[in-house]
Short mmCIF file of N, CA and C in Angstrom, two decimals:
data_model
loop_
_atom_site.label_atom_id
_atom_site.label_comp_id
_atom_site.label_asym_id
_atom_site.label_seq_id
_atom_site.Cartn_x
_atom_site.Cartn_y
_atom_site.Cartn_z
N GLY A 146 0.90 -1.24 -0.05
CA GLY A 146 -0.12 -0.01 -0.02
C GLY A 146 0.88 1.24 0.03
N LEU A 147 0.22 2.40 -0.01
CA LEU A 147 0.82 3.64 0.01
C LEU A 147 0.78 4.37 1.35
N SER A 148 1.64 4.95 1.87
CA SER A 148 1.64 5.52 3.15
C SER A 148 1.18 6.79 3.03
N GLU A 149 0.21 7.39 3.93
CA GLU A 149 -0.46 8.75 3.82
C GLU A 149 -0.42 9.15 5.41
N ASN A 150 -0.54 10.35 5.62
CA ASN A 150 -0.75 11.01 6.88
C ASN A 150 0.31 10.46 8.11
N LEU A 151 1.42 10.53 7.76
CA LEU A 151 2.55 10.09 8.75
C LEU A 151 2.48 11.10 9.90
N SER A 152 2.38 10.59 11.18
CA SER A 152 2.52 11.45 12.35
C SER A 152 3.41 10.74 13.39
N GLU A 153 3.51 11.30 14.41
CA GLU A 153 4.34 10.63 15.70
C GLU A 153 3.68 9.54 16.12
N GLY A 154 2.47 9.27 15.99
CA GLY A 154 1.76 8.16 16.56
C GLY A 154 1.49 7.01 15.57
N GLY A 155 1.48 7.24 14.27
CA GLY A 155 1.28 6.24 13.31
C GLY A 155 1.10 6.92 11.92
N LEU A 156 0.40 6.04 11.09
CA LEU A 156 0.10 6.45 9.76
C LEU A 156 -1.01 5.63 9.26
N PHE A 157 -1.45 6.28 7.97
CA PHE A 157 -2.62 5.52 7.22
C PHE A 157 -1.90 4.92 6.06
N ILE A 158 -2.21 3.68 5.81
CA ILE A 158 -1.77 2.88 4.66
C ILE A 158 -3.03 2.69 3.73
N ALA A 159 -2.86 3.27 2.55
CA ALA A 159 -4.05 3.21 1.50
C ALA A 159 -3.85 1.80 0.85
N THR A 160 -4.72 0.92 0.97
CA THR A 160 -4.62 -0.60 0.36
C THR A 160 -5.99 -1.22 0.35
N HIS A 161 -6.11 -1.99 -0.66
CA HIS A 161 -7.30 -2.90 -0.63
C HIS A 161 -7.19 -4.11 0.12
N GLN A 162 -5.92 -4.42 0.46
CA GLN A 162 -5.61 -5.65 1.20
C GLN A 162 -5.38 -5.35 2.72
N THR A 163 -6.50 -5.13 3.33
CA THR A 163 -6.38 -4.86 4.88
C THR A 163 -6.24 -5.99 5.57
N MET A 164 -5.68 -5.89 6.91
CA MET A 164 -5.57 -6.87 7.87
C MET A 164 -6.49 -6.64 9.08
N PRO A 165 -6.73 -7.57 9.82
CA PRO A 165 -7.76 -7.48 11.05
C PRO A 165 -7.21 -6.46 12.08
N ILE A 166 -7.91 -5.82 12.80
CA ILE A 166 -7.68 -4.87 13.92
C ILE A 166 -6.72 -5.73 14.83
N GLY A 167 -5.71 -5.03 15.36
CA GLY A 167 -4.92 -5.77 16.26
C GLY A 167 -3.66 -6.49 15.72
N THR A 168 -3.79 -6.61 14.50
CA THR A 168 -2.64 -7.44 13.75
C THR A 168 -1.37 -6.64 13.82
N LYS A 169 -0.27 -7.20 14.22
CA LYS A 169 1.11 -6.55 14.32
C LYS A 169 1.73 -6.73 13.00
N ILE A 170 2.43 -5.53 12.48
CA ILE A 170 2.98 -5.63 11.08
C ILE A 170 4.43 -5.03 11.29
N ALA A 171 5.25 -5.28 10.54
CA ALA A 171 6.69 -4.73 10.27
C ALA A 171 6.53 -3.68 9.24
N LEU A 172 7.04 -2.52 9.66
CA LEU A 172 7.06 -1.43 8.62
C LEU A 172 8.53 -0.95 8.41
N ASN A 173 8.76 -0.69 7.29
CA ASN A 173 10.07 -0.26 6.69
C ASN A 173 9.86 0.92 5.78
N PHE A 174 10.44 2.10 6.01
CA PHE A 174 10.20 3.12 5.14
C PHE A 174 11.43 4.19 5.36
N ALA A 175 11.71 5.01 4.31
CA ALA A 175 12.72 5.87 4.42
C ALA A 175 12.08 7.37 4.57
N LEU A 176 12.86 8.23 5.34
CA LEU A 176 12.58 9.59 5.45
C LEU A 176 13.70 10.42 4.84
N PRO A 177 13.37 11.46 4.11
CA PRO A 177 14.36 12.25 3.54
C PRO A 177 15.58 12.80 4.40
N SER A 178 15.28 13.01 5.58
CA SER A 178 16.31 13.50 6.59
C SER A 178 17.03 12.55 7.41
N VAL A 179 16.84 11.05 7.04
CA VAL A 179 17.42 10.01 7.85
C VAL A 179 18.09 9.10 6.88
N GLU A 180 19.50 8.84 7.15
CA GLU A 180 20.23 8.06 6.08
C GLU A 180 19.69 6.54 5.93
N GLU A 181 19.54 5.91 7.01
CA GLU A 181 19.00 4.44 7.08
C GLU A 181 17.54 4.51 7.12
N PRO A 182 16.98 3.49 6.38
CA PRO A 182 15.62 3.25 6.32
C PRO A 182 15.03 2.85 7.76
N LEU A 183 13.88 3.33 8.25
CA LEU A 183 13.50 3.12 9.53
C LEU A 183 12.75 1.66 9.50
N LYS A 184 13.02 0.89 10.52
CA LYS A 184 12.29 -0.42 10.69
C LYS A 184 11.57 -0.41 11.97
N LEU A 185 10.25 -0.39 11.92
CA LEU A 185 9.31 -0.18 12.96
C LEU A 185 8.30 -1.28 13.09
N GLU A 186 7.75 -1.55 14.30
CA GLU A 186 6.56 -2.35 14.51
C GLU A 186 5.34 -1.49 14.61
N GLY A 187 4.22 -1.97 13.86
CA GLY A 187 2.96 -1.32 14.05
C GLY A 187 1.85 -2.16 14.30
N GLU A 188 0.60 -1.73 14.68
CA GLU A 188 -0.43 -2.36 14.87
C GLU A 188 -1.55 -1.85 14.43
N VAL A 189 -2.45 -2.60 13.64
CA VAL A 189 -3.63 -2.14 12.98
C VAL A 189 -4.71 -1.66 14.01
N ARG A 190 -5.14 -0.45 13.92
CA ARG A 190 -6.01 0.20 14.91
C ARG A 190 -7.39 0.29 14.31
N TRP A 191 -7.43 0.60 13.04
CA TRP A 191 -8.78 0.63 12.37
C TRP A 191 -8.63 0.44 10.88
N VAL A 192 -9.77 -0.01 10.19
CA VAL A 192 -9.74 -0.38 8.80
C VAL A 192 -10.88 0.30 8.25
N ARG A 193 -10.59 0.73 6.98
CA ARG A 193 -11.77 1.54 6.14
C ARG A 193 -11.84 0.64 4.89
N ASP A 194 -13.06 0.24 4.68
CA ASP A 194 -13.40 -0.60 3.38
C ASP A 194 -13.49 0.40 2.18
N SER A 195 -13.86 -0.16 1.07
CA SER A 195 -13.95 0.54 -0.25
C SER A 195 -15.21 1.13 -0.55
N SER A 196 -16.09 0.96 0.65
CA SER A 196 -17.48 1.65 0.22
C SER A 196 -17.47 3.13 0.35
N GLY A 197 -18.16 3.93 -0.37
CA GLY A 197 -18.05 5.42 -0.33
C GLY A 197 -17.05 6.00 -1.19
N SER A 198 -16.68 7.10 -0.97
CA SER A 198 -15.58 7.86 -1.76
C SER A 198 -14.22 7.88 -1.29
N ASN A 199 -14.18 7.40 -0.06
CA ASN A 199 -12.80 7.36 0.68
C ASN A 199 -12.03 6.21 0.14
N MET A 200 -10.63 6.42 0.21
CA MET A 200 -9.78 5.35 -0.20
C MET A 200 -9.66 4.29 0.97
N PRO A 201 -9.86 3.01 0.58
CA PRO A 201 -9.73 1.94 1.65
C PRO A 201 -8.30 1.90 2.16
N GLY A 202 -8.28 1.30 3.39
CA GLY A 202 -6.92 1.15 3.87
C GLY A 202 -6.93 0.87 5.39
N MET A 203 -5.71 1.11 6.14
CA MET A 203 -5.71 0.85 7.64
C MET A 203 -4.95 1.90 8.41
N GLY A 204 -5.49 2.13 9.43
CA GLY A 204 -4.84 3.16 10.51
C GLY A 204 -3.78 2.35 11.27
N ILE A 205 -2.63 2.64 11.28
CA ILE A 205 -1.52 1.88 11.92
C ILE A 205 -0.94 2.75 13.07
N ARG A 206 -0.78 2.25 14.26
CA ARG A 206 -0.24 2.77 15.34
C ARG A 206 1.17 2.32 15.69
N PHE A 207 2.14 3.10 15.66
CA PHE A 207 3.50 2.76 15.83
C PHE A 207 3.56 1.95 17.40
N VAL A 208 4.33 0.88 17.52
CA VAL A 208 4.48 0.21 18.74
C VAL A 208 5.94 0.43 19.09
N ASP A 209 6.18 0.70 20.41
CA ASP A 209 7.59 0.94 21.02
C ASP A 209 8.39 1.73 20.20
N LEU A 210 8.00 2.91 19.76
CA LEU A 210 8.74 3.76 19.02
C LEU A 210 9.65 4.65 19.79
N SER A 211 11.08 4.67 19.60
CA SER A 211 11.87 5.25 20.31
C SER A 211 12.05 6.71 19.88
N GLU A 212 12.53 7.58 20.70
CA GLU A 212 12.74 9.03 20.23
C GLU A 212 13.65 9.18 19.30
#
């Protein structure tokens, strides 16, 4: 999926292949200001289906994120 709405607490992943709420997932992504890709753990907190006009996907909360 595509990541959107990145914040300190988590992010939204736009995808049609959602996972159940509570699922732990490995996240790997790069930020322009960081040399090495970030490797984080996340947890699915909410899911949005493809009904209506909004993009389907999942709200992910970062787990054990260090400063």
